[in-house]
PDB file of C-alpha atoms and ligand atoms in Angstrom:
ATOM      1  CA  MET A  22      90.412  65.249  61.770  1.00 46.00           C
ATOM      2  CA  ALA A  23      88.280  67.015  59.613  1.00 54.00           C
ATOM      3  CA  HIS A  24      86.806  69.616  62.020  1.00 77.00           C
ATOM      4  CA  ALA A  25      90.269  70.549  63.950  1.00 91.00           C
ATOM      5  CA  ILE A  26      90.567  74.378  64.399  1.00 96.00           C
ATOM      6  CA  ILE A  27      93.905  76.215  64.299  1.00 97.00           C
ATOM      7  CA  GLU A  28      94.077  79.771  65.350  1.00 97.00           C
ATOM      8  CA  VAL A  29      96.578  82.506  66.028  1.00 97.00           C
ATOM      9  CA  TYR A  30      96.168  84.623  69.437  1.00 97.00           C
ATOM     10  CA  ASP A  31      98.301  87.401  70.270  1.00 96.00           C
ATOM     11  CA  GLY A  32      98.849  87.778  73.983  1.00 97.00           C
ATOM     12  CA  ASP A  33     100.029  86.091  77.130  1.00 98.00           C
ATOM     13  CA  ILE A  34      99.540  81.993  77.096  1.00 98.00           C
ATOM     14  CA  THR A  35      99.027  82.075  80.628  1.00 98.00           C
ATOM     15  CA  GLU A  36      95.852  83.585  80.523  1.00 98.00           C
ATOM     16  CA  LEU A  37      94.360  81.135  78.083  1.00 98.00           C
ATOM     17  CA  ASP A  38      91.154  79.056  78.737  1.00 98.00           C
ATOM     18  CA  VAL A  39      92.534  75.587  77.226  1.00 98.00           C
ATOM     19  CA  ASP A  40      92.858  72.009  78.523  1.00 98.00           C
ATOM     20  CA  ALA A  41      96.803  72.608  78.182  1.00 99.00           C
ATOM     21  CA  ILE A  42      99.246  75.355  77.669  1.00 99.00           C
ATOM     22  CA  VAL A  43     102.698  74.093  76.092  1.00 99.00           C
ATOM     23  CA  ASN A  44     105.928  75.182  78.148  1.00 98.00           C
ATOM     24  CA  ALA A  45     108.878  76.054  76.149  1.00 98.00           C
ATOM     25  CA  ALA A  46     111.108  74.860  78.819  1.00 98.00           C
ATOM     26  CA  ASN A  47     114.486  73.855  79.410  1.00 98.00           C
ATOM     27  CA  THR A  48     115.881  70.387  80.093  1.00 98.00           C
ATOM     28  CA  SER A  49     116.215  70.894  83.760  1.00 98.00           C
ATOM     29  CA  LEU A  50     112.281  71.655  83.776  1.00 98.00           C
ATOM     30  CA  LEU A  51     112.989  73.827  86.830  1.00 97.00           C
ATOM     31  CA  GLY A  52     112.031  77.289  85.320  1.00 92.00           C
ATOM     32  CA  GLY A  53     113.560  79.687  83.451  1.00 94.00           C
ATOM     33  CA  GLY A  54     113.095  83.165  81.866  1.00 96.00           C
ATOM     34  CA  GLY A  55     110.539  84.041  79.066  1.00 98.00           C
ATOM     35  CA  VAL A  56     107.339  82.028  78.463  1.00 98.00           C
ATOM     36  CA  ASP A  57     108.970  79.408  81.083  1.00 98.00           C
ATOM     37  CA  GLY A  58     109.157  81.853  83.852  1.00 98.00           C
ATOM     38  CA  ALA A  59     105.584  83.400  83.146  1.00 98.00           C
ATOM     39  CA  ILE A  60     103.977  79.832  83.297  1.00 98.00           C
ATOM     40  CA  HIS A  61     105.502  78.904  86.636  1.00 98.00           C
ATOM     41  CA  ARG A  62     104.454  82.565  88.244  1.00 98.00           C
ATOM     42  CA  ALA A  63     100.940  82.171  87.135  1.00 98.00           C
ATOM     43  CA  ALA A  64     100.735  78.280  88.078  1.00 98.00           C
ATOM     44  CA  GLY A  65     102.095  79.052  91.403  1.00 98.00           C
ATOM     45  CA  PRO A  66     104.911  76.668  93.637  1.00 98.00           C
ATOM     46  CA  ARG A  67     103.272  73.460  93.049  1.00 98.00           C
ATOM     47  CA  LEU A  68     104.221  73.373  89.622  1.00 98.00           C
ATOM     48  CA  LEU A  69     107.762  73.616  90.038  1.00 98.00           C
ATOM     49  CA  GLU A  70     107.357  70.765  92.712  1.00 98.00           C
ATOM     50  CA  GLU A  71     105.915  68.528  90.074  1.00 98.00           C
ATOM     51  CA  CYS A  72     108.329  69.577  87.703  1.00 98.00           C
ATOM     52  CA  ARG A  73     111.007  68.230  90.128  1.00 98.00           C
ATOM     53  CA  SER A  74     109.995  64.706  90.384  1.00 98.00           C
ATOM     54  CA  LEU A  75     109.977  64.439  86.418  1.00 98.00           C
ATOM     55  CA  ARG A  76     113.787  64.764  86.707  1.00 97.00           C
ATOM     56  CA  GLY A  77     114.144  66.828  83.408  1.00 98.00           C
ATOM     57  CA  CYS A  78     113.257  66.442  79.808  1.00 98.00           C
ATOM     58  CA  ARG A  79     115.283  66.037  76.722  1.00 98.00           C
ATOM     59  CA  ILE A  80     115.550  68.063  73.731  1.00 98.00           C
ATOM     60  CA  GLY A  81     112.509  67.439  71.749  1.00 98.00           C
ATOM     61  CA  GLU A  82     110.578  65.494  74.254  1.00 98.00           C
ATOM     62  CA  ALA A  83     107.274  66.375  76.217  1.00 99.00           C
ATOM     63  CA  LYS A  84     105.989  65.677  79.539  1.00 98.00           C
ATOM     64  CA  LEU A  85     102.613  66.808  81.156  1.00 98.00           C
ATOM     65  CA  THR A  86     102.113  68.356  84.452  1.00 98.00           C
ATOM     66  CA  GLN A  87      98.880  69.857  86.364  1.00 98.00           C
ATOM     67  CA  GLY A  88      98.006  73.486  85.768  1.00 98.00           C
ATOM     68  CA  TYR A  89      97.735  74.448  89.270  1.00 98.00           C
ATOM     69  CA  ASP A  90      96.784  77.929  89.501  1.00 98.00           C
ATOM     70  CA  LEU A  91      96.368  78.375  85.515  1.00 98.00           C
ATOM     71  CA  LYS A  92      92.881  78.341  83.924  1.00 98.00           C
ATOM     72  CA  ALA A  93      94.485  75.640  81.706  1.00 98.00           C
ATOM     73  CA  ARG A  94      94.179  72.302  83.371  1.00 98.00           C
ATOM     74  CA  TYR A  95      97.277  71.346  82.230  1.00 99.00           C
ATOM     75  CA  VAL A  96     101.055  72.213  81.311  1.00 99.00           C
ATOM     76  CA  ILE A  97     102.836  70.129  78.673  1.00 99.00           C
ATOM     77  CA  HIS A  98     106.548  70.924  78.924  1.00 98.00           C
ATOM     78  CA  THR A  99     108.441  70.544  75.908  1.00 99.00           C
ATOM     79  CA  VAL A 100     112.405  71.620  75.228  1.00 98.00           C
ATOM     80  CA  GLY A 101     113.066  73.146  71.727  1.00 98.00           C
ATOM     81  CA  PRO A 102     116.763  73.535  70.460  1.00 98.00           C
ATOM     82  CA  VAL A 103     118.741  76.063  70.787  1.00 98.00           C
ATOM     83  CA  TRP A 104     119.970  77.654  67.322  1.00 98.00           C
ATOM     84  CA  TYR A 105     123.433  77.139  66.360  1.00 98.00           C
ATOM     85  CA  GLY A 106     122.955  78.266  62.869  1.00 98.00           C
ATOM     86  CA  GLY A 107     120.898  75.117  61.555  1.00 98.00           C
ATOM     87  CA  ASP A 108     123.724  72.029  61.028  1.00 98.00           C
ATOM     88  CA  LYS A 109     123.070  70.895  64.375  1.00 98.00           C
ATOM     89  CA  HIS A 110     119.688  69.204  63.617  1.00 98.00           C
ATOM     90  CA  GLU A 111     117.919  72.301  65.278  1.00 98.00           C
ATOM     91  CA  ALA A 112     115.224  72.044  62.310  1.00 98.00           C
ATOM     92  CA  ASP A 113     114.318  68.187  63.132  1.00 98.00           C
ATOM     93  CA  LEU A 114     114.592  68.962  66.951  1.00 99.00           C
ATOM     94  CA  LEU A 115     111.872  71.702  67.082  1.00 99.00           C
ATOM     95  CA  ALA A 116     109.644  69.529  64.928  1.00 99.00           C
ATOM     96  CA  ARG A 117     110.152  66.798  67.429  1.00 99.00           C
ATOM     97  CA  ALA A 118     108.862  69.383  70.254  1.00 99.00           C
ATOM     98  CA  TYR A 119     105.965  70.172  68.539  1.00 99.00           C
ATOM     99  CA  ARG A 120     104.972  66.400  67.538  1.00 98.00           C
ATOM    100  CA  ASN A 121     105.541  65.009  70.839  1.00 99.00           C
ATOM    101  CA  SER A 122     103.707  67.901  72.749  1.00 99.00           C
ATOM    102  CA  LEU A 123     100.610  66.680  70.316  1.00 98.00           C
ATOM    103  CA  ILE A 124     101.381  62.937  71.193  1.00 98.00           C
ATOM    104  CA  VAL A 125     101.209  63.733  74.838  1.00 98.00           C
ATOM    105  CA  ALA A 126      97.759  65.798  74.599  1.00 98.00           C
ATOM    106  CA  GLU A 127      96.243  63.111  72.385  1.00 98.00           C
ATOM    107  CA  GLY A 128      97.488  60.445  74.790  1.00 98.00           C
ATOM    108  CA  ALA A 129      96.034  62.220  77.660  1.00 98.00           C
ATOM    109  CA  GLY A 130      92.873  63.006  76.012  1.00 98.00           C
ATOM    110  CA  LEU A 131      93.270  66.587  75.736  1.00 98.00           C
ATOM    111  CA  SER A 132      91.285  68.228  73.003  1.00 98.00           C
ATOM    112  CA  SER A 133      92.278  72.107  73.066  1.00 98.00           C
ATOM    113  CA  LEU A 134      95.809  73.176  73.297  1.00 98.00           C
ATOM    114  CA  ALA A 135      98.059  76.379  72.877  1.00 99.00           C
ATOM    115  CA  PHE A 136     101.514  76.700  72.229  1.00 99.00           C
ATOM    116  CA  PRO A 137     104.085  79.533  72.401  1.00 98.00           C
ATOM    117  CA  ALA A 138     106.387  80.343  69.516  1.00 98.00           C
ATOM    118  CA  ILE A 139     109.324  77.525  70.915  1.00 98.00           C
ATOM    119  CA  SER A 140     112.890  78.477  70.617  1.00 98.00           C
ATOM    120  CA  THR A 141     112.151  81.964  68.929  1.00 98.00           C
ATOM    121  CA  GLY A 142     112.906  83.764  71.758  1.00 97.00           C
ATOM    122  CA  VAL A 143     116.405  83.007  73.831  1.00 97.00           C
ATOM    123  CA  TYR A 144     116.974  80.174  71.920  1.00 98.00           C
ATOM    124  CA  GLN A 145     117.175  82.158  68.705  1.00 98.00           C
ATOM    125  CA  PHE A 146     115.357  80.097  66.113  1.00 98.00           C
ATOM    126  CA  PRO A 147     114.635  82.236  63.096  1.00 98.00           C
ATOM    127  CA  LYS A 148     111.206  83.166  63.053  1.00 98.00           C
ATOM    128  CA  ARG A 149     109.758  82.599  59.619  1.00 98.00           C
ATOM    129  CA  GLN A 150     111.567  78.772  59.817  1.00 98.00           C
ATOM    130  CA  ALA A 151     109.958  78.252  63.240  1.00 98.00           C
ATOM    131  CA  THR A 152     106.708  79.425  62.339  1.00 98.00           C
ATOM    132  CA  GLU A 153     106.730  77.140  58.990  1.00 98.00           C
ATOM    133  CA  ILE A 154     107.914  73.787  61.180  1.00 98.00           C
ATOM    134  CA  ALA A 155     104.842  74.579  63.625  1.00 98.00           C
ATOM    135  CA  MET A 156     102.310  74.976  61.390  1.00 97.00           C
ATOM    136  CA  THR A 157     103.541  71.982  59.530  1.00 97.00           C
ATOM    137  CA  GLU A 158     103.461  69.585  62.223  1.00 98.00           C
ATOM    138  CA  VAL A 159     100.289  70.821  63.722  1.00 98.00           C
ATOM    139  CA  LYS A 160      98.509  70.459  60.428  1.00 97.00           C
ATOM    140  CA  GLU A 161      99.941  67.220  59.522  1.00 97.00           C
ATOM    141  CA  PHE A 162      98.745  65.743  63.103  1.00 98.00           C
ATOM    142  CA  LEU A 163      95.800  67.067  62.766  1.00 97.00           C
ATOM    143  CA  LEU A 164      94.663  65.135  59.649  1.00 96.00           C
ATOM    144  CA  SER A 165      94.695  61.845  62.070  1.00 95.00           C
ATOM    145  CA  ALA A 166      93.895  63.542  65.543  1.00 97.00           C
ATOM    146  CA  LYS A 167      91.147  61.344  67.299  1.00 96.00           C
ATOM    147  CA  VAL A 168      91.185  63.993  70.474  1.00 97.00           C
ATOM    148  CA  VAL A 169      93.008  66.952  69.810  1.00 98.00           C
ATOM    149  CA  GLN A 170      90.194  69.384  67.953  1.00 97.00           C
ATOM    150  CA  LYS A 171      91.794  72.979  68.578  1.00 98.00           C
ATOM    151  CA  VAL A 172      95.434  74.117  68.484  1.00 98.00           C
ATOM    152  CA  ILE A 173      95.962  77.514  68.990  1.00 98.00           C
ATOM    153  CA  PHE A 174      99.488  79.291  68.259  1.00 98.00           C
ATOM    154  CA  CYS A 175      99.943  82.014  71.031  1.00 98.00           C
ATOM    155  CA  CYS A 176     102.319  84.802  70.159  1.00 97.00           C
ATOM    156  CA  PHE A 177     103.720  87.417  71.930  1.00 97.00           C
ATOM    157  CA  ASP A 178     104.232  90.131  69.665  1.00 93.00           C
ATOM    158  CA  ALA A 179     102.970  91.378  66.161  1.00 95.00           C
ATOM    159  CA  GLU A 180     105.603  90.025  64.227  1.00 94.00           C
ATOM    160  CA  MET A 181     105.141  86.512  65.200  1.00 96.00           C
ATOM    161  CA  ALA A 182     101.181  86.744  65.077  1.00 96.00           C
ATOM    162  CA  GLN A 183     101.537  88.184  61.316  1.00 96.00           C
ATOM    163  CA  LEU A 184     103.854  85.291  60.408  1.00 97.00           C
ATOM    164  CA  TYR A 185     101.396  82.886  61.821  1.00 97.00           C
ATOM    165  CA  SER A 186      98.703  84.289  59.847  1.00 95.00           C
ATOM    166  CA  GLU A 187     100.556  84.298  56.671  1.00 95.00           C
ATOM    167  CA  TYR A 188     101.082  80.470  57.228  1.00 93.00           C
ATOM    168  CA  LEU A 189      97.585  79.669  58.561  1.00 89.00           C
ATOM    169  CA  ASN A 190      96.169  79.175  54.889  1.00 77.00           C
TER     170      ASN A 190
HETATM  171  P1  ADP B 209     113.008  79.912  73.830  1.00 66.39           P
HETATM  172  O1  ADP B 209     114.071  79.218  75.316  1.00 66.39           O
HETATM  173  O2  ADP B 209     112.395  78.731  73.675  1.00 66.39           O
HETATM  174  O3  ADP B 209     113.337  80.538  73.171  1.00 66.39           O
HETATM  175  P2  ADP B 209     111.478  81.962  75.104  1.00 66.39           P
HETATM  176  O4  ADP B 209     110.465  81.882  76.381  1.00 66.39           O
HETATM  177  O5  ADP B 209     112.919  82.898  75.443  1.00 66.39           O
HETATM  178  O6  ADP B 209     112.013  80.347  74.775  1.00 66.39           O
HETATM  179  O7  ADP B 209     110.397  82.371  73.821  1.00 66.39           O
HETATM  180  C1  ADP B 209     109.475  81.636  73.217  1.00 66.39           C
HETATM  181  C2  ADP B 209     108.761  82.527  72.564  1.00 66.39           C
HETATM  182  O8  ADP B 209     107.572  82.587  73.752  1.00 66.39           O
HETATM  183  C3  ADP B 209     109.272  83.584  72.202  1.00 66.39           C
HETATM  184  O9  ADP B 209     108.158  84.212  70.795  1.00 66.39           O
HETATM  185  C4  ADP B 209     108.649  84.980  73.233  1.00 66.39           C
HETATM  186  O10 ADP B 209     108.181  85.987  72.857  1.00 66.39           O
HETATM  187  C5  ADP B 209     107.370  84.025  73.634  1.00 66.39           C
HETATM  188  N1  ADP B 209     106.888  84.227  75.058  1.00 66.39           N
HETATM  189  C6  ADP B 209     107.545  85.071  75.844  1.00 66.39           C
HETATM  190  N2  ADP B 209     106.817  85.050  77.061  1.00 66.39           N
HETATM  191  C7  ADP B 209     105.320  84.769  76.527  1.00 66.39           C
HETATM  192  C8  ADP B 209     104.210  84.700  77.395  1.00 66.39           C
HETATM  193  N3  ADP B 209     103.782  84.970  78.604  1.00 66.39           N
HETATM  194  N4  ADP B 209     103.112  84.132  76.485  1.00 66.39           N
HETATM  195  C9  ADP B 209     103.323  83.686  75.287  1.00 66.39           C
HETATM  196  N5  ADP B 209     104.500  83.840  74.470  1.00 66.39           N
HETATM  197  C10 ADP B 209     105.499  84.333  75.390  1.00 66.39           C
END
């Protein structure tokens, strides 16, 4: 889409007022640490209840829930790959996590969404490569998106924000 916007934001994703925030979840979808823990804390216990009904999520796939107590109306739960050195299809799986999250957003008619830096925390995906994949997938998707108009890359530290800013142009 010609007028789509990509922004970089340095701060807590749970505070963003967008149609959906993306959760870097694990395959159980039953909560965890990092951004997953923060999202469940901010959304309240009804989020876990809905997640239980989804019966997990495969790596690279994405599922939608309500946002409950979040400002965001929805949460798109996706599961990035654990980094095992690069020979276990990690790059492809991370790209699929971004792509499928965007497909879910588009299918649900959501126009603004925010991504955390999927897999770059506990899952140890190299930050620069993850940034490149995230940017490539989002830019490519926005070229033909009909509904999604704004994507925010939410960073939780200055290093990630710097990397995203580098790849923005
Ligand atoms: P993963 O298991 O996919 O690596 P993590 O939650 O450990 O997920 O980390 C993913 C990214 O989310 C990291 O860059 C981490 O710094 C960031 N992060 C952690 N908490 C938040 C938050 N509240 N808002 C935005 N990003 C966050």
